[in-house]
Coordinates of C-alpha atoms in Angstrom, one line a residue:
M1 CA 0.0 0.0 0.0
V2 CA 1.3 3.5 -0.9
Q3 CA -0.1 6.7 0.5
L4 CA 0.9 10.3 0.4
E5 CA 1.8 12.1 3.6
Q6 CA 2.3 15.9 4.1
P7 CA 5.0 16.8 6.6
E8 CA 5.6 20.4 7.5
Q9 CA 7.9 21.3 4.6
T10 CA 8.1 18.4 2.2
R11 CA 5.8 15.8 0.8
T12 CA 7.0 12.2 0.8
I13 CA 5.4 8.9 -0.2
S14 CA 4.9 6.2 2.4
T15 CA 5.0 2.5 1.6
T16 CA 4.4 -0.8 3.3
D17 CA 5.2 -3.0 0.3
A18 CA 6.7 -6.3 1.3
R19 CA 9.8 -5.9 -0.9
D20 CA 10.6 -2.5 0.5
V21 CA 10.1 -3.7 4.1
A22 CA 12.4 -6.7 3.5
I23 CA 15.1 -4.5 2.0
M24 CA 14.9 -2.1 4.9
E25 CA 15.1 -5.0 7.3
H26 CA 18.3 -5.9 5.5
C27 CA 19.6 -2.4 6.0
I28 CA 18.8 -2.6 9.7
E29 CA 20.9 -5.7 10.0
L30 CA 23.7 -3.9 8.2
S31 CA 23.5 -1.1 10.8
Y32 CA 24.5 -3.5 13.5
N33 CA 27.9 -3.9 11.8
C34 CA 28.7 -0.2 12.7
E35 CA 31.3 0.6 15.3
V36 CA 29.2 2.5 17.8
S37 CA 29.9 6.2 18.4
P38 CA 28.5 8.5 21.1
T39 CA 28.5 11.4 18.6
A40 CA 27.1 9.7 15.5
F41 CA 24.3 7.5 14.3
S42 CA 24.7 3.9 13.2
V43 CA 23.0 3.6 9.8
G44 CA 22.7 0.8 7.2
S45 CA 22.2 1.3 3.4
T46 CA 21.8 -0.7 0.3
L47 CA 21.8 0.1 -3.4
F48 CA 19.1 -1.9 -5.1
L49 CA 18.5 -2.4 -8.8
P50 CA 14.9 -3.6 -9.5
S51 CA 14.2 -6.5 -11.9
S52 CA 12.1 -4.0 -14.0
S53 CA 15.3 -2.2 -14.9
S54 CA 16.7 -2.7 -18.5
Q55 CA 20.1 -3.2 -16.8
F56 CA 18.9 -6.2 -14.8
P57 CA 19.4 -8.9 -17.4
I58 CA 22.9 -7.7 -18.1
L59 CA 24.0 -7.5 -14.4
K60 CA 22.0 -10.4 -12.8
S61 CA 24.9 -12.8 -13.1
R62 CA 27.3 -10.4 -11.5
F63 CA 25.5 -9.2 -8.4
P64 CA 23.5 -10.9 -5.6
L65 CA 19.9 -11.6 -6.5
F66 CA 17.3 -10.4 -4.0
S67 CA 13.9 -11.9 -3.2
K68 CA 11.8 -11.3 -0.2
I69 CA 10.9 -15.1 -0.2
D70 CA 13.5 -17.7 -0.6
G71 CA 13.2 -19.6 -3.8
A72 CA 10.8 -17.0 -5.3
E73 CA 11.5 -15.1 -8.5
P74 CA 14.2 -12.5 -7.8
Q75 CA 12.9 -8.9 -7.5
G76 CA 16.2 -7.2 -8.2
L77 CA 19.9 -7.0 -7.3
I78 CA 21.8 -5.9 -4.3
L79 CA 24.5 -3.8 -6.0
A80 CA 26.3 -2.7 -2.8
D81 CA 25.9 -2.4 0.9
G82 CA 27.2 0.2 3.2
W83 CA 27.1 1.2 6.9
S84 CA 28.4 4.0 9.0
R85 CA 32.2 4.0 9.6
Q86 CA 32.6 0.9 7.4
I87 CA 35.4 2.7 5.5
A88 CA 38.1 4.4 7.6
G89 CA 37.2 7.8 8.9
N90 CA 33.9 9.2 10.0
T91 CA 32.1 7.8 6.9
H92 CA 28.4 7.5 6.4
A93 CA 26.3 4.5 5.1
E94 CA 25.0 5.9 1.9
A95 CA 28.3 7.3 0.8
N96 CA 30.0 4.0 1.6
A97 CA 27.5 2.1 -0.4
L98 CA 28.1 4.3 -3.4
T99 CA 31.9 4.0 -2.9
N100 CA 31.7 0.2 -2.6
F101 CA 29.6 0.0 -5.8
R102 CA 31.9 2.2 -7.8
K103 CA 34.8 0.1 -6.7
V104 CA 33.2 -3.2 -7.7
Y105 CA 31.8 -1.8 -11.0
G106 CA 35.1 -0.2 -11.9
E107 CA 36.8 -3.6 -11.5
L108 CA 34.2 -5.2 -13.8
L109 CA 34.7 -2.5 -16.4
E110 CA 38.5 -2.9 -16.3
G111 CA 38.1 -6.6 -17.2
T112 CA 39.3 -7.3 -20.7
D113 CA 37.5 -10.6 -21.5
S114 CA 34.3 -10.8 -23.5
T115 CA 32.1 -11.3 -20.5
T116 CA 32.3 -7.7 -19.5
S117 CA 32.1 -6.1 -22.9
D118 CA 28.3 -5.6 -22.6
L119 CA 28.4 -3.7 -19.3
P120 CA 26.6 -0.4 -19.5
P121 CA 28.1 2.9 -18.3
I122 CA 27.8 3.2 -14.5
E123 CA 25.6 6.3 -14.9
N124 CA 23.0 4.2 -16.7
V125 CA 22.9 1.8 -13.8
L126 CA 22.7 4.4 -11.1
A127 CA 19.8 6.1 -13.0
D128 CA 17.7 3.0 -12.2
V129 CA 19.0 2.4 -8.6
S130 CA 17.1 2.9 -5.4
C131 CA 19.1 3.7 -2.3
Y132 CA 17.6 2.3 0.9
A133 CA 18.8 3.7 4.2
T134 CA 17.6 3.2 7.7
M135 CA 17.8 7.0 8.3
E136 CA 17.3 10.1 6.2
P137 CA 20.5 10.9 4.4
C138 CA 22.4 13.7 6.0
S139 CA 22.4 17.3 4.8
V140 CA 24.9 18.8 7.2
R141 CA 27.7 17.1 9.1
T142 CA 29.3 18.3 12.3
S143 CA 32.6 16.9 11.1
G144 CA 32.5 18.9 7.9
G145 CA 32.3 15.8 5.7
P146 CA 30.3 15.5 2.5
S147 CA 26.5 15.5 2.6
C148 CA 25.1 12.0 1.7
A149 CA 22.0 13.7 0.3
L150 CA 24.1 15.7 -2.1
E151 CA 26.2 12.7 -3.0
L152 CA 23.0 10.9 -4.0
V153 CA 21.9 13.8 -6.0
R154 CA 25.2 14.0 -7.8
S155 CA 25.1 10.3 -8.5
K156 CA 21.6 10.8 -10.0
V157 CA 20.0 7.7 -8.4
N158 CA 16.4 7.1 -9.2
S159 CA 14.9 7.2 -5.7
V160 CA 15.7 7.0 -2.0
Y161 CA 13.8 4.9 0.6
L162 CA 14.3 5.8 4.2
G163 CA 13.3 4.0 7.4
V164 CA 13.0 7.1 9.6
E165 CA 13.6 10.9 9.4
E166 CA 16.8 12.0 11.1
P167 CA 16.0 13.3 14.6
P168 CA 17.7 16.5 15.7
D169 CA 20.1 14.8 18.1
F170 CA 23.1 16.5 16.4
V171 CA 22.0 18.8 13.6
Q172 CA 18.7 19.8 11.9
C173 CA 18.6 17.5 8.8
E174 CA 17.2 18.7 5.5
G175 CA 18.2 15.6 3.5
V176 CA 14.7 15.0 2.1
R177 CA 14.4 18.5 0.8
I178 CA 17.9 18.3 -0.9
L179 CA 16.9 15.0 -2.5
Q180 CA 13.6 16.3 -3.7
D181 CA 15.2 19.6 -5.0
G182 CA 17.5 17.3 -7.0
N183 CA 14.5 15.5 -8.6
I184 CA 15.0 12.3 -6.6
E185 CA 11.8 10.6 -5.3
V186 CA 11.8 10.0 -1.6
I187 CA 9.7 7.2 -0.1
R188 CA 9.4 6.3 3.6
V189 CA 9.1 2.6 4.5
S190 CA 6.5 2.6 7.2
G191 CA 6.4 0.3 10.3
L192 CA 10.1 0.1 11.1
E193 CA 10.8 3.5 12.6
E194 CA 11.4 2.3 16.1
E195 CA 13.8 -0.5 14.9
C196 CA 15.7 2.0 12.8
L197 CA 16.0 4.5 15.7
K198 CA 17.1 1.8 18.1
A199 CA 19.8 0.6 15.8
A200 CA 20.9 4.2 15.0
R201 CA 21.3 5.2 18.6
R202 CA 23.0 1.9 19.6
G203 CA 25.7 2.4 22.2
R204 CA 24.3 5.6 23.5
D205 CA 22.7 5.9 27.0

C-alpha cells in the first residue's frame, strides 16, 4: 500500500510494500555492523536495482539476487551495501554504499574478457538504482564531511527509501528537501521507525 503524507515542509510517499520492508530490514541488519559512536548515528544502506530495470538482465549474473521469499522469482539485485564508519574515517552509510559499488563496478569495467564487454556505463545503472537507508541521508555534518543527500543527487540515483527521518540529536537535517530539490523521489518505508532509531542510537545511553 502506498499513500501520500504531508510533513511540514516536504511531501513524501509512504509504503508498506513487502519488498521494500524486506530490503529495509536488511539495512537494519547492516547497521549492527557499525562501530558504535556517542557522537554519530549507526545507519545501514543498500543500493538496489529492481528487476524491472533494463540493466537487470545484463547484471544479474554479476551481483547478488534479492527476493523477499527464498526460492521466489528475484525482485532485483543488491549492488552494494554500506554502513556508518565501514570505511576508515567518519564515513556514512549511503556514501560508503556508493563507494563500494563504484569500486566493484570499476573492477568489472576494467576486465578485458568478452564477459564484461556488454556492461553499460555506471551512470546508466545508477539512474535505475534505489538507495535504501535506515535513516534520512544527512544534509549537514558536524565533522564537515560530504553530505550524503548531495552525494546521492550528484550520483543521479532514481529514488531513496528511508526508514525514519533523522531526529535533531546533532543537527537539523534537510536531507529529504535536498533530494527532492535534486529531482529524486523520496519514499518512507512505514512500520520500522522504532527499529531504525534503536539501531541508529545503539551504544548511547
